[in-house]
mmCIF file of the N, C-alpha and C atoms, coordinates in Angstrom:
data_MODEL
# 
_entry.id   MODEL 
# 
loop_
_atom_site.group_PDB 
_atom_site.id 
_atom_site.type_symbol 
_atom_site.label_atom_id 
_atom_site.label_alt_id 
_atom_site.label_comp_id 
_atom_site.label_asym_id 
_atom_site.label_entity_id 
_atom_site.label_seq_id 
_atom_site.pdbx_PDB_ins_code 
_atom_site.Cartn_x 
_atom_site.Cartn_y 
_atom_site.Cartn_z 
_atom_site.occupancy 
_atom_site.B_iso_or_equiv 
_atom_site.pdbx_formal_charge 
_atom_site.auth_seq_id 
_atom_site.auth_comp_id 
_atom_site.auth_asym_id 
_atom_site.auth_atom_id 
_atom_site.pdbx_PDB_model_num 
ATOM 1   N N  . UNK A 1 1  ? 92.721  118.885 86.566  1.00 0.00 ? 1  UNK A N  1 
ATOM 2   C CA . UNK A 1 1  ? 93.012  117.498 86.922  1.00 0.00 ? 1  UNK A CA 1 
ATOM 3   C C  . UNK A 1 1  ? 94.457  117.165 86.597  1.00 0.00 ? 1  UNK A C  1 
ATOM 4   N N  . UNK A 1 2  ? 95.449  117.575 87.085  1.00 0.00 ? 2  UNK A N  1 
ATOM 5   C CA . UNK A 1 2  ? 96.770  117.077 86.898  1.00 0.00 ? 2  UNK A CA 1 
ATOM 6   C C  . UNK A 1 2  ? 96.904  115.798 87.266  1.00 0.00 ? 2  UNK A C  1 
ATOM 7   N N  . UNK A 1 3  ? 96.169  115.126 88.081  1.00 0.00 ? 3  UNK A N  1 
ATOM 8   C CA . UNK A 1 3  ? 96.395  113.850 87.528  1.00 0.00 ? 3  UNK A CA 1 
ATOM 9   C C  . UNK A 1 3  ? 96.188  112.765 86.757  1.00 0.00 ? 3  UNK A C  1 
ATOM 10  N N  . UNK A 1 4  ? 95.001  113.244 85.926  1.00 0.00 ? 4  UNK A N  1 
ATOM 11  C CA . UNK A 1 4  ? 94.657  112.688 84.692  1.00 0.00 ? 4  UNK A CA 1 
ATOM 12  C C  . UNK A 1 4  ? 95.523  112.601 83.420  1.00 0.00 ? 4  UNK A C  1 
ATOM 13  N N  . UNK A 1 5  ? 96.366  113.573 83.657  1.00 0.00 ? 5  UNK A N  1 
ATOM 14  C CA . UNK A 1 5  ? 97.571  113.659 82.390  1.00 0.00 ? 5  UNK A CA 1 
ATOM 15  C C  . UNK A 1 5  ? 98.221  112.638 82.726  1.00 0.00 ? 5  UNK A C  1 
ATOM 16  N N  . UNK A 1 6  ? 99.057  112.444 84.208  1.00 0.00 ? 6  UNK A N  1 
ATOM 17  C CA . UNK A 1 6  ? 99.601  111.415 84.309  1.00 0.00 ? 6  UNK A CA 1 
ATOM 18  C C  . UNK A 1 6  ? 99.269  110.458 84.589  1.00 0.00 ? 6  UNK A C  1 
ATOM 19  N N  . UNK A 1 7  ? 97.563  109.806 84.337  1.00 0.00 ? 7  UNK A N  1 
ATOM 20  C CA . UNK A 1 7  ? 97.211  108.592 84.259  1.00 0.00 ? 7  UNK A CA 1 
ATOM 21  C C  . UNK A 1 7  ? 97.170  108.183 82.498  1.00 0.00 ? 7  UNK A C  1 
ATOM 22  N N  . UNK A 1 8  ? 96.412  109.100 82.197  1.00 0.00 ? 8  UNK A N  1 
ATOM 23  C CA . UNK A 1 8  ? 97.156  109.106 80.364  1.00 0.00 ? 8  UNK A CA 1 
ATOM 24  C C  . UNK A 1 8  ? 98.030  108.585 80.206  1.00 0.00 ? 8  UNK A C  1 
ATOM 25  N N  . UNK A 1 9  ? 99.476  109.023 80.160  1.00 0.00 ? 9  UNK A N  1 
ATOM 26  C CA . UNK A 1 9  ? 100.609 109.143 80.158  1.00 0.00 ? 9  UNK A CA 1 
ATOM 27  C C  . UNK A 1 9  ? 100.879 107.836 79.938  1.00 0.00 ? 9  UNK A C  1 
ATOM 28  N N  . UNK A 1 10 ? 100.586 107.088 81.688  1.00 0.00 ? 10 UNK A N  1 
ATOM 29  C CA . UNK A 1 10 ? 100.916 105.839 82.498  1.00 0.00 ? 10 UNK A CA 1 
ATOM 30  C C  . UNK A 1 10 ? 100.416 104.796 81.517  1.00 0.00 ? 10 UNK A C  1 
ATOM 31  N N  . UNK A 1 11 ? 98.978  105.042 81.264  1.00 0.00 ? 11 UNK A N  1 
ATOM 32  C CA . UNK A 1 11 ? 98.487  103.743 80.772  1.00 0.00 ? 11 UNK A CA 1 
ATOM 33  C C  . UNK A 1 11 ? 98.678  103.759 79.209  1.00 0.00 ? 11 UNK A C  1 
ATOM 34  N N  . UNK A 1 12 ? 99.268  104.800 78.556  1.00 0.00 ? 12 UNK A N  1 
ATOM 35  C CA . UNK A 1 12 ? 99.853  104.285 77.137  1.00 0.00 ? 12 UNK A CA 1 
ATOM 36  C C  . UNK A 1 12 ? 101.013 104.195 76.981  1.00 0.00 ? 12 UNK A C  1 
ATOM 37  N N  . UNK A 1 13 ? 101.761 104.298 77.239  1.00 0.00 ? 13 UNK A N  1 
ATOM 38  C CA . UNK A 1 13 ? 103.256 104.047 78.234  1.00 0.00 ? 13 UNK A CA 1 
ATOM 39  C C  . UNK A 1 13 ? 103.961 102.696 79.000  1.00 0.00 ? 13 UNK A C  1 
ATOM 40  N N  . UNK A 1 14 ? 102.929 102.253 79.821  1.00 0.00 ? 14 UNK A N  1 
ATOM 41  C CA . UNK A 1 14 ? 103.470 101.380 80.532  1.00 0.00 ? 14 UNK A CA 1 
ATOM 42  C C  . UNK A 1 14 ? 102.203 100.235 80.947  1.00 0.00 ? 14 UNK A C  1 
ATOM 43  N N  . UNK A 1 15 ? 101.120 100.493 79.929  1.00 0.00 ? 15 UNK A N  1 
ATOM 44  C CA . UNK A 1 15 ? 100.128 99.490  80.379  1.00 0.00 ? 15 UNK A CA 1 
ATOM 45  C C  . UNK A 1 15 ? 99.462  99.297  78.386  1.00 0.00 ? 15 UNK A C  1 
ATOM 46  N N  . UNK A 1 16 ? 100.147 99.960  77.862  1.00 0.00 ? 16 UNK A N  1 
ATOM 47  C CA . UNK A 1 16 ? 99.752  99.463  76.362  1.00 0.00 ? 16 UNK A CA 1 
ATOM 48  C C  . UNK A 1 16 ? 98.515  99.886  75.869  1.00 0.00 ? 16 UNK A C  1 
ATOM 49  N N  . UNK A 1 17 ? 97.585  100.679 76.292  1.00 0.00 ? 17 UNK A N  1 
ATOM 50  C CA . UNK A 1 17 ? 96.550  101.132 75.972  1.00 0.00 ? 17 UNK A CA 1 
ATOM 51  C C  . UNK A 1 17 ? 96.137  101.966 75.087  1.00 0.00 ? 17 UNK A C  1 
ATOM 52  N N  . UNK A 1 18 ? 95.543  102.194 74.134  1.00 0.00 ? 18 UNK A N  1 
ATOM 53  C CA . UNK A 1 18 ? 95.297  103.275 73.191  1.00 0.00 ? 18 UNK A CA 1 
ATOM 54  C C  . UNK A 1 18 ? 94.754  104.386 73.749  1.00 0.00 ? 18 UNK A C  1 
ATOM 55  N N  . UNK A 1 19 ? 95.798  105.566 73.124  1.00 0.00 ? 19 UNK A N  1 
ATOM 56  C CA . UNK A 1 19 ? 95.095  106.470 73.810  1.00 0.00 ? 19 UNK A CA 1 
ATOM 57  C C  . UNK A 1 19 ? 93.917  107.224 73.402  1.00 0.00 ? 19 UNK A C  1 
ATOM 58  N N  . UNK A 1 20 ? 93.465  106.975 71.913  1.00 0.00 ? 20 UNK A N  1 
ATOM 59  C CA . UNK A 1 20 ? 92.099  106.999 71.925  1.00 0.00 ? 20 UNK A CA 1 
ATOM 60  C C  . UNK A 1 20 ? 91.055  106.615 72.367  1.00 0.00 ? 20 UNK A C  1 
ATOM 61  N N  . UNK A 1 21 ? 91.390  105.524 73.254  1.00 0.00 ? 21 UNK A N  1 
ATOM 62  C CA . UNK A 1 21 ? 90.292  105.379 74.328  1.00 0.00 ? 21 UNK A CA 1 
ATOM 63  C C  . UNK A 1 21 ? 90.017  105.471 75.366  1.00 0.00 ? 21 UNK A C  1 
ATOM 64  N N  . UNK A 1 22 ? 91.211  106.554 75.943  1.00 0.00 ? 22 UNK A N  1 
ATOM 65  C CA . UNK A 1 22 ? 91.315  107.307 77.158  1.00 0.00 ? 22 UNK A CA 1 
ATOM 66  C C  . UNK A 1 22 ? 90.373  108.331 77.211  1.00 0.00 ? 22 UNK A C  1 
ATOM 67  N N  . UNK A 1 23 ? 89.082  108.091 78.125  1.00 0.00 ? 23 UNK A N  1 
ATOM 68  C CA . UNK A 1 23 ? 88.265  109.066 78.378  1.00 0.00 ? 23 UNK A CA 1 
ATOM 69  C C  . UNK A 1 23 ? 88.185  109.366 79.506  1.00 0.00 ? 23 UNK A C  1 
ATOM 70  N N  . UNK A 1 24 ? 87.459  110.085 80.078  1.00 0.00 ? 24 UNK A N  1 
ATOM 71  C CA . UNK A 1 24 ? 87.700  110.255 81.693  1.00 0.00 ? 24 UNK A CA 1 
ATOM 72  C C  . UNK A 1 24 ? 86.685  109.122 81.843  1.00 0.00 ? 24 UNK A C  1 
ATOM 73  N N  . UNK A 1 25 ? 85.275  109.054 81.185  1.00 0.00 ? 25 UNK A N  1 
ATOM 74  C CA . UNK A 1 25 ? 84.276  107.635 81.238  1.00 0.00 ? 25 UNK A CA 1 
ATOM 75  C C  . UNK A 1 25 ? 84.704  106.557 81.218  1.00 0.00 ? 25 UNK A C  1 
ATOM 76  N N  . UNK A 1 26 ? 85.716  106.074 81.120  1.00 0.00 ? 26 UNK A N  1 
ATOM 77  C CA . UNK A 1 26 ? 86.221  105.077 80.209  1.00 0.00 ? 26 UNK A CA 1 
ATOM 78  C C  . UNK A 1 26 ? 86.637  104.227 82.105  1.00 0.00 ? 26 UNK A C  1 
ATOM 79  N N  . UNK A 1 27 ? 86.113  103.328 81.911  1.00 0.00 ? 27 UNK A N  1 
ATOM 80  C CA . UNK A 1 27 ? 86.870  102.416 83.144  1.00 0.00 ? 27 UNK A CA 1 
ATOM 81  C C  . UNK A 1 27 ? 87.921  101.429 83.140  1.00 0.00 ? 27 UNK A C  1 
ATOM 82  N N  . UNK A 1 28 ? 88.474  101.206 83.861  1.00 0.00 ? 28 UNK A N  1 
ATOM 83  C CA . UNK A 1 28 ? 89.554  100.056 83.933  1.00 0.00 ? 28 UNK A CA 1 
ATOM 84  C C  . UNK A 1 28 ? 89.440  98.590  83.487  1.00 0.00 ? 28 UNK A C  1 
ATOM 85  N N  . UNK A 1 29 ? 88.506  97.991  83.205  1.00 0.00 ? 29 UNK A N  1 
ATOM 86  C CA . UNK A 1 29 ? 88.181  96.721  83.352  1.00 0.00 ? 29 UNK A CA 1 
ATOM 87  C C  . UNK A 1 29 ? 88.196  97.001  81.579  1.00 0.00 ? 29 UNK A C  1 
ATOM 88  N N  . UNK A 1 30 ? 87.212  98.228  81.264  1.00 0.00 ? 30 UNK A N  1 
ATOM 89  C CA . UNK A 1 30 ? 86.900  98.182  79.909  1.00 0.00 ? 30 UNK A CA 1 
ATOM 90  C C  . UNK A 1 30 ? 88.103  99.015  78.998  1.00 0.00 ? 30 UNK A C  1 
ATOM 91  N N  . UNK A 1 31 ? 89.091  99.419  79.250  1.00 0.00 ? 31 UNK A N  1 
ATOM 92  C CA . UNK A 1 31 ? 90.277  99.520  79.197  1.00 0.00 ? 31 UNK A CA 1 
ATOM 93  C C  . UNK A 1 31 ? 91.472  98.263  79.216  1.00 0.00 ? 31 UNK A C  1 
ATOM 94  N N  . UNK A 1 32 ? 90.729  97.190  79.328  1.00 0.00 ? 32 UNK A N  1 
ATOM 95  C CA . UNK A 1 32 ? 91.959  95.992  79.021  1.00 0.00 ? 32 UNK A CA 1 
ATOM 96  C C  . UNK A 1 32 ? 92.325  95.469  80.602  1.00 0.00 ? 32 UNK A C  1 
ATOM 97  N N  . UNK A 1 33 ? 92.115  96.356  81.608  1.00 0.00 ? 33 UNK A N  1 
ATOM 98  C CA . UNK A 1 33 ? 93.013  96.057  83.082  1.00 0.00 ? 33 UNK A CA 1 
ATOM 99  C C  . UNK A 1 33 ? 92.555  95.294  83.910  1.00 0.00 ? 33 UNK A C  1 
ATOM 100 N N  . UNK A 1 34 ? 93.148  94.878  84.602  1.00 0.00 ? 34 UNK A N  1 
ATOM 101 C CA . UNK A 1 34 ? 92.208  93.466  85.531  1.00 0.00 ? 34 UNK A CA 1 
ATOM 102 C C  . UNK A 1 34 ? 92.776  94.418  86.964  1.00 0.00 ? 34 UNK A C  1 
ATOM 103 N N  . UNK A 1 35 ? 92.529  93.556  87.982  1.00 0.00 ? 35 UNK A N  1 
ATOM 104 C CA . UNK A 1 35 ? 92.574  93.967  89.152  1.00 0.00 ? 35 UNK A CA 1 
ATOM 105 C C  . UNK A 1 35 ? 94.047  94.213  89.626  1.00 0.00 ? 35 UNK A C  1 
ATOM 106 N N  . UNK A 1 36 ? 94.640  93.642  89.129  1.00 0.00 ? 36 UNK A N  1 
ATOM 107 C CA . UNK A 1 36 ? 96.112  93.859  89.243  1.00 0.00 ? 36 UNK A CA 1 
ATOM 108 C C  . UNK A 1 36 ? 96.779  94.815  88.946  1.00 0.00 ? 36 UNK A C  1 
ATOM 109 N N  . UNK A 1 37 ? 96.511  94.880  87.565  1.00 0.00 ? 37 UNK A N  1 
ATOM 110 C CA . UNK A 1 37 ? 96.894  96.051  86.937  1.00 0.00 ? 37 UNK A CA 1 
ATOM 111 C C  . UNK A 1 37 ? 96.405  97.430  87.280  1.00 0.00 ? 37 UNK A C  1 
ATOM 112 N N  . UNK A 1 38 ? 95.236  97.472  87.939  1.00 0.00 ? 38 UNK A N  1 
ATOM 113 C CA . UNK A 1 38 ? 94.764  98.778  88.343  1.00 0.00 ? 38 UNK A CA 1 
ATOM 114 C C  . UNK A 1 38 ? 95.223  98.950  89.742  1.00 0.00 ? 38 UNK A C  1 
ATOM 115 N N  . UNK A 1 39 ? 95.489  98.053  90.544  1.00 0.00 ? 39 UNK A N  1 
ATOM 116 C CA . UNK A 1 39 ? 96.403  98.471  91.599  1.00 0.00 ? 39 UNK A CA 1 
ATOM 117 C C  . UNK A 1 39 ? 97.497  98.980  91.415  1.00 0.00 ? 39 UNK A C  1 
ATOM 118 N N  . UNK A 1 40 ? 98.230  98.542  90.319  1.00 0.00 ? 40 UNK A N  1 
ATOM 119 C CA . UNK A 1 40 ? 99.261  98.859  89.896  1.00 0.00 ? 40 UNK A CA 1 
ATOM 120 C C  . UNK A 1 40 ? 99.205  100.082 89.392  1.00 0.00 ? 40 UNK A C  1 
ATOM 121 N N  . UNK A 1 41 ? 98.306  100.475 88.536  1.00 0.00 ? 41 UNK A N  1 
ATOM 122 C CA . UNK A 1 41 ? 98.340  101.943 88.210  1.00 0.00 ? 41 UNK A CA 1 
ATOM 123 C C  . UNK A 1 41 ? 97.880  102.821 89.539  1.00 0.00 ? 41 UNK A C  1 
ATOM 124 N N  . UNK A 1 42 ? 97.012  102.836 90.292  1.00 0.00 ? 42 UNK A N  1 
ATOM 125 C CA . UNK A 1 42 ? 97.224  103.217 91.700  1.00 0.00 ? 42 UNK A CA 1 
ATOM 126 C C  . UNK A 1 42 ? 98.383  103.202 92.633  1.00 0.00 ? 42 UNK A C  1 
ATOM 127 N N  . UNK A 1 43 ? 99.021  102.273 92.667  1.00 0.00 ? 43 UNK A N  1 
ATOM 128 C CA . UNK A 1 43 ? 100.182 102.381 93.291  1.00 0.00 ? 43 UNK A CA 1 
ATOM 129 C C  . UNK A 1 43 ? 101.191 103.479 92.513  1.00 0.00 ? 43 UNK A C  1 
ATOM 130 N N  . UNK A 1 44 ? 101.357 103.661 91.274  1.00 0.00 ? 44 UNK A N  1 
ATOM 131 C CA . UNK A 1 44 ? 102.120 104.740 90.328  1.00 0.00 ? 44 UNK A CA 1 
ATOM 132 C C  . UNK A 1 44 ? 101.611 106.180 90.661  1.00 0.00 ? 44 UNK A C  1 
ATOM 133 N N  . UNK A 1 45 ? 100.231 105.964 90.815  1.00 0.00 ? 45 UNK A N  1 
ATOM 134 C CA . UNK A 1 45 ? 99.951  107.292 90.829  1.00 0.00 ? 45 UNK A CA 1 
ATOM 135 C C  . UNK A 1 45 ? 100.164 108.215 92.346  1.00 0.00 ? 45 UNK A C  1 
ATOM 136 N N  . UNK A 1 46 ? 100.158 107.134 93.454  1.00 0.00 ? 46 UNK A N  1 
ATOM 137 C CA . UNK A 1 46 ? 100.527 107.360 94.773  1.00 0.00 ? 46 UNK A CA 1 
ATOM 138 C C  . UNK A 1 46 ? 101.948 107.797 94.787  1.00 0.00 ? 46 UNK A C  1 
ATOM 139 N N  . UNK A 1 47 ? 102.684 106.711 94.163  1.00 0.00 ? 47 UNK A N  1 
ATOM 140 C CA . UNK A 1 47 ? 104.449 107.246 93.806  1.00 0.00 ? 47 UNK A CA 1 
ATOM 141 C C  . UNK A 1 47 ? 104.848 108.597 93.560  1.00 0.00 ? 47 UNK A C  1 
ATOM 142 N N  . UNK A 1 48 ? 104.027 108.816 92.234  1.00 0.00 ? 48 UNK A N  1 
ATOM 143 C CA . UNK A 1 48 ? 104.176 109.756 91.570  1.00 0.00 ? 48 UNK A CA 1 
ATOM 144 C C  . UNK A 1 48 ? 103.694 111.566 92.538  1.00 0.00 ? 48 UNK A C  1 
ATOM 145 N N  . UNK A 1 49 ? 102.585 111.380 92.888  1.00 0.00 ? 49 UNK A N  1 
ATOM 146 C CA . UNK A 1 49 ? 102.297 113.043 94.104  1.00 0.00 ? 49 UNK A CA 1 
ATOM 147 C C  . UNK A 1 49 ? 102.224 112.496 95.303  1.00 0.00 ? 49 UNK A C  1 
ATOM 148 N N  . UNK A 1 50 ? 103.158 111.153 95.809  1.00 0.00 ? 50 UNK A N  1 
ATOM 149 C CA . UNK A 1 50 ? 102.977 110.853 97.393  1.00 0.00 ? 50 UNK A CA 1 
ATOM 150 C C  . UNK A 1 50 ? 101.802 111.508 98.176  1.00 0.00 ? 50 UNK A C  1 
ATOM 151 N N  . UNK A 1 51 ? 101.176 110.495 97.442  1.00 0.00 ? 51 UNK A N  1 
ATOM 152 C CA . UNK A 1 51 ? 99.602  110.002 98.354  1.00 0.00 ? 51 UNK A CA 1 
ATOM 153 C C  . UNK A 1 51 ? 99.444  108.686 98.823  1.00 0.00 ? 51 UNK A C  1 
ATOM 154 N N  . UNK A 1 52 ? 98.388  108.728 98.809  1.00 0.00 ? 52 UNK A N  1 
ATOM 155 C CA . UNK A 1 52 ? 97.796  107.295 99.936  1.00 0.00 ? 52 UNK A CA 1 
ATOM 156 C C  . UNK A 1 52 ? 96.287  107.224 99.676  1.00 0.00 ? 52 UNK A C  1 
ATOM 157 N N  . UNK A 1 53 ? 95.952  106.210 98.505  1.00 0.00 ? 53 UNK A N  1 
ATOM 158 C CA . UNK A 1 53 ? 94.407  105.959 98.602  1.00 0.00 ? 53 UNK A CA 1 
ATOM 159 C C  . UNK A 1 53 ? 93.926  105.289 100.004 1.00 0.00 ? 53 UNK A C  1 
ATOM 160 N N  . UNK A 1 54 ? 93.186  105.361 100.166 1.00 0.00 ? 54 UNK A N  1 
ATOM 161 C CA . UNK A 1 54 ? 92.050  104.237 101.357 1.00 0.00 ? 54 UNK A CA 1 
ATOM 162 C C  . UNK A 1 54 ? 91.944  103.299 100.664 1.00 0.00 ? 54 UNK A C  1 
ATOM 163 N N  . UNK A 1 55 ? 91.123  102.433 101.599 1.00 0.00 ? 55 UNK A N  1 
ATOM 164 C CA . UNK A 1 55 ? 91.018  100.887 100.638 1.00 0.00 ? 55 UNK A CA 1 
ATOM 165 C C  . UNK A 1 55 ? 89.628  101.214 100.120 1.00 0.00 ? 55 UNK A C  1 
ATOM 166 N N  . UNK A 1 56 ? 88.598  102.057 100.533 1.00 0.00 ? 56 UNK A N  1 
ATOM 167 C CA . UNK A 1 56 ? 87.658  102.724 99.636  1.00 0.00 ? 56 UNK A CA 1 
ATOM 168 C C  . UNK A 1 56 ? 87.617  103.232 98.398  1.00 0.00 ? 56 UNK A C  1 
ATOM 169 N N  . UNK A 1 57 ? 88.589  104.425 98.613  1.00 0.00 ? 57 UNK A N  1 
ATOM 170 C CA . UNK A 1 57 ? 88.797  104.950 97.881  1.00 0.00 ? 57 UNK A CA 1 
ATOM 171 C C  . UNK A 1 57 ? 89.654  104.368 96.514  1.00 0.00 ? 57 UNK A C  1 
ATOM 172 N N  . UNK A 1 58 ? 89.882  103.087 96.348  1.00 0.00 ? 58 UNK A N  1 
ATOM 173 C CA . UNK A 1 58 ? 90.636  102.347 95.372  1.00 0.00 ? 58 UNK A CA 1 
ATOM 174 C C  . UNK A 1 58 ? 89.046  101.584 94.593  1.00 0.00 ? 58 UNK A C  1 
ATOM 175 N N  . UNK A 1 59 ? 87.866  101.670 94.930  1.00 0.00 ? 59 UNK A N  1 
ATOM 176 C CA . UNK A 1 59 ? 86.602  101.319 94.706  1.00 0.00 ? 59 UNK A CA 1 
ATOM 177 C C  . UNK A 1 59 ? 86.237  102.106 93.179  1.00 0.00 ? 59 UNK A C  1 
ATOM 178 N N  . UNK A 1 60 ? 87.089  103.088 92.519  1.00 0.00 ? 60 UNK A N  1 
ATOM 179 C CA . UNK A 1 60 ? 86.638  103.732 91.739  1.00 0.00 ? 60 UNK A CA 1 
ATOM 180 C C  . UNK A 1 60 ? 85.939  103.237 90.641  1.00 0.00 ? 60 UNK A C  1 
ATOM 181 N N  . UNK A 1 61 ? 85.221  103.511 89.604  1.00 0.00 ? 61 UNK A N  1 
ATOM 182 C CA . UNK A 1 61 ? 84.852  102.746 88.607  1.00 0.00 ? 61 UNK A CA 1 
ATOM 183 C C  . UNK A 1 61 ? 84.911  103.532 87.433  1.00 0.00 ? 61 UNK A C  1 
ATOM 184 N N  . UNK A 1 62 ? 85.793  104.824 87.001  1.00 0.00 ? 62 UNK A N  1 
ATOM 185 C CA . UNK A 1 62 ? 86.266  105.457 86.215  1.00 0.00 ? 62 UNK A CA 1 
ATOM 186 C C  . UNK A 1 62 ? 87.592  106.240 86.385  1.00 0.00 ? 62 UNK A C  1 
ATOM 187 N N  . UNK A 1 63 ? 88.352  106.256 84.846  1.00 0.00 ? 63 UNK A N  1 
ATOM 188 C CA . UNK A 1 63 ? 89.105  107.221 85.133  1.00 0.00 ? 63 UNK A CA 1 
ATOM 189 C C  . UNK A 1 63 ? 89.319  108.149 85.711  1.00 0.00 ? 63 UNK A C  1 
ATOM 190 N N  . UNK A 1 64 ? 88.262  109.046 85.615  1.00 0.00 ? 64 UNK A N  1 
ATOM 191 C CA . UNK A 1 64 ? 87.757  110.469 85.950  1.00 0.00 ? 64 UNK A CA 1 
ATOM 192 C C  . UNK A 1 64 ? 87.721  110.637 87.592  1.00 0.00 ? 64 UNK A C  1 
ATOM 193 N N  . UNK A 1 65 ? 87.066  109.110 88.350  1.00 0.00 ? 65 UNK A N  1 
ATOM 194 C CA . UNK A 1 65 ? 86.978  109.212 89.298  1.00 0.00 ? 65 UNK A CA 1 
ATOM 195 C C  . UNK A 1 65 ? 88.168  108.856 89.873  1.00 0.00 ? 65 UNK A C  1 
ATOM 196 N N  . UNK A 1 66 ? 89.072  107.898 89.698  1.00 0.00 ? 66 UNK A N  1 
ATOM 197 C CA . UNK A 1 66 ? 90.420  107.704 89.784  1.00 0.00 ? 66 UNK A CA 1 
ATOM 198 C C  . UNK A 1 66 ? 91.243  109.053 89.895  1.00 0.00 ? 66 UNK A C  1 
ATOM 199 N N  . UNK A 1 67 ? 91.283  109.627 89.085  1.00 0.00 ? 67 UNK A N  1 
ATOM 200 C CA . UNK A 1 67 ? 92.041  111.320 88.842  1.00 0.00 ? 67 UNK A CA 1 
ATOM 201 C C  . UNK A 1 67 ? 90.951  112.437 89.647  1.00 0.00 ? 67 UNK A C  1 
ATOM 202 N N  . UNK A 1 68 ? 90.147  112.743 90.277  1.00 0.00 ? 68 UNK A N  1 
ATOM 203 C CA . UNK A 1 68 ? 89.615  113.205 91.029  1.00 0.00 ? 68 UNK A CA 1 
ATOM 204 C C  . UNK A 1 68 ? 89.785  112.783 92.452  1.00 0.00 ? 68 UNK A C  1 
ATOM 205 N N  . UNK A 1 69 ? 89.792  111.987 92.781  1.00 0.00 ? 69 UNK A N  1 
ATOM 206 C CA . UNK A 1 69 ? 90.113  111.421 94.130  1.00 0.00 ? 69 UNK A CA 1 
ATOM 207 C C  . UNK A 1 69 ? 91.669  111.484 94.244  1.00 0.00 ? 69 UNK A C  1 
ATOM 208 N N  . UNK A 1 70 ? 92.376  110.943 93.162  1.00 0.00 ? 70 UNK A N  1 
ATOM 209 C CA . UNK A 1 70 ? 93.750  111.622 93.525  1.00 0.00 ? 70 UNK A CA 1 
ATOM 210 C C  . UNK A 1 70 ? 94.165  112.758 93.664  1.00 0.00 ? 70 UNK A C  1 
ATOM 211 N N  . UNK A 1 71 ? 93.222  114.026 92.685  1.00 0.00 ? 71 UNK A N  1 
ATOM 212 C CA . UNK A 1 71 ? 93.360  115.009 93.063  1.00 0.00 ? 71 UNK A CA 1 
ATOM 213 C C  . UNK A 1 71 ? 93.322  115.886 94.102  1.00 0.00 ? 71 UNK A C  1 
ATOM 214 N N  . UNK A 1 72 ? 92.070  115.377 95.228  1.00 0.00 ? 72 UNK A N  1 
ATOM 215 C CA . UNK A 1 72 ? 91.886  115.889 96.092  1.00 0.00 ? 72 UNK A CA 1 
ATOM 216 C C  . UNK A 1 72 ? 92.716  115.355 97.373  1.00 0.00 ? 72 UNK A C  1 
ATOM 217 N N  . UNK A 1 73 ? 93.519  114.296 97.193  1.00 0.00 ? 73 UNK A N  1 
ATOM 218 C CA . UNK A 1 73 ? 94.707  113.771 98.074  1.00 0.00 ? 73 UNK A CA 1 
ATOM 219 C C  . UNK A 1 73 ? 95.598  114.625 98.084  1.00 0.00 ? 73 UNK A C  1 
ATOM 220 N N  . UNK A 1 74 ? 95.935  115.085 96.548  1.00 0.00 ? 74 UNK A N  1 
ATOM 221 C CA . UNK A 1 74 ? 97.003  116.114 96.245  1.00 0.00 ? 74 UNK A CA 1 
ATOM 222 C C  . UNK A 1 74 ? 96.662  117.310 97.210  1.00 0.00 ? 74 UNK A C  1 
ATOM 223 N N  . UNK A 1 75 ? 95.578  117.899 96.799  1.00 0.00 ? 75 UNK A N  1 
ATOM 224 C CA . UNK A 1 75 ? 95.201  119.146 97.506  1.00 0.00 ? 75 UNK A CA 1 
ATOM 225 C C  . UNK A 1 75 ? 95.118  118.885 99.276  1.00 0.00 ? 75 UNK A C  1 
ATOM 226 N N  . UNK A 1 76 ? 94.720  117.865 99.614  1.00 0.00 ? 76 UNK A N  1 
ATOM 227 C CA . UNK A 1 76 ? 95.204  118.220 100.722 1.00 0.00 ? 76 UNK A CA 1 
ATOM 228 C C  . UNK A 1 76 ? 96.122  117.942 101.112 1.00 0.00 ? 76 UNK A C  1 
ATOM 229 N N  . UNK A 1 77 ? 97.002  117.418 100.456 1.00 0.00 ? 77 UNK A N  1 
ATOM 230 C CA . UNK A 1 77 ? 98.094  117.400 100.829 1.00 0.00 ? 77 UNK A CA 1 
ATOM 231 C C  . UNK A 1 77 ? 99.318  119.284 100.597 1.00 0.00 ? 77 UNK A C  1 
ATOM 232 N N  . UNK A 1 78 ? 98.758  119.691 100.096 1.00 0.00 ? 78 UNK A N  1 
ATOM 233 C CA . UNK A 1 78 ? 98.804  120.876 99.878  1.00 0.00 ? 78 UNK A CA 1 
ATOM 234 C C  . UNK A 1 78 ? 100.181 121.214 98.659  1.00 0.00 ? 78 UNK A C  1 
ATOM 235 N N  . UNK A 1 79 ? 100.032 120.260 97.506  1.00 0.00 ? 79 UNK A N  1 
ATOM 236 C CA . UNK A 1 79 ? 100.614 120.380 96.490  1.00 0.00 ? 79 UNK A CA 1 
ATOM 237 C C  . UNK A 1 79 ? 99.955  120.866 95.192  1.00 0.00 ? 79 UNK A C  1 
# 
């Protein structure tokens, strides 16, 4: 999951979060983030391996699933 490091990263970094409570279980809402803010970390993570969620695919309700779905953007994107 390379992009789970750099959702780590992101959200103790630039969204204030402890990173002891970075789990891949761990969801956004229950992580401190409102809707804004998780666009916002979506939009970083698109920046970051130039991708492109769907408006589905922004539906996630975990980290894990967040960094899996980006992952597989990555891959097909063939990075």
């Amino acid at each position: 999951m390379k992009s789970y490091n750099f959702l780590v990263k992101l959200l103790v970094e630039e969204f204030g979060v402890n990173a002891g409570e970075l789990v891949p279980d761990a969801s956004p809402a229950g992580l401190g983030l409102d809707s804004l803010s998780t666009m916002e970390m979506v939009r970083e993570l698109e920046d970051e391996f130039g991708i492109k969620f769907s408006a589905a695919q922004v539906n996630f309700s975990t980290l894990g699933e967040a960094a899996a779905l980006a992952d597989e953007l990555i891959e097909a994107k063939g990075l």
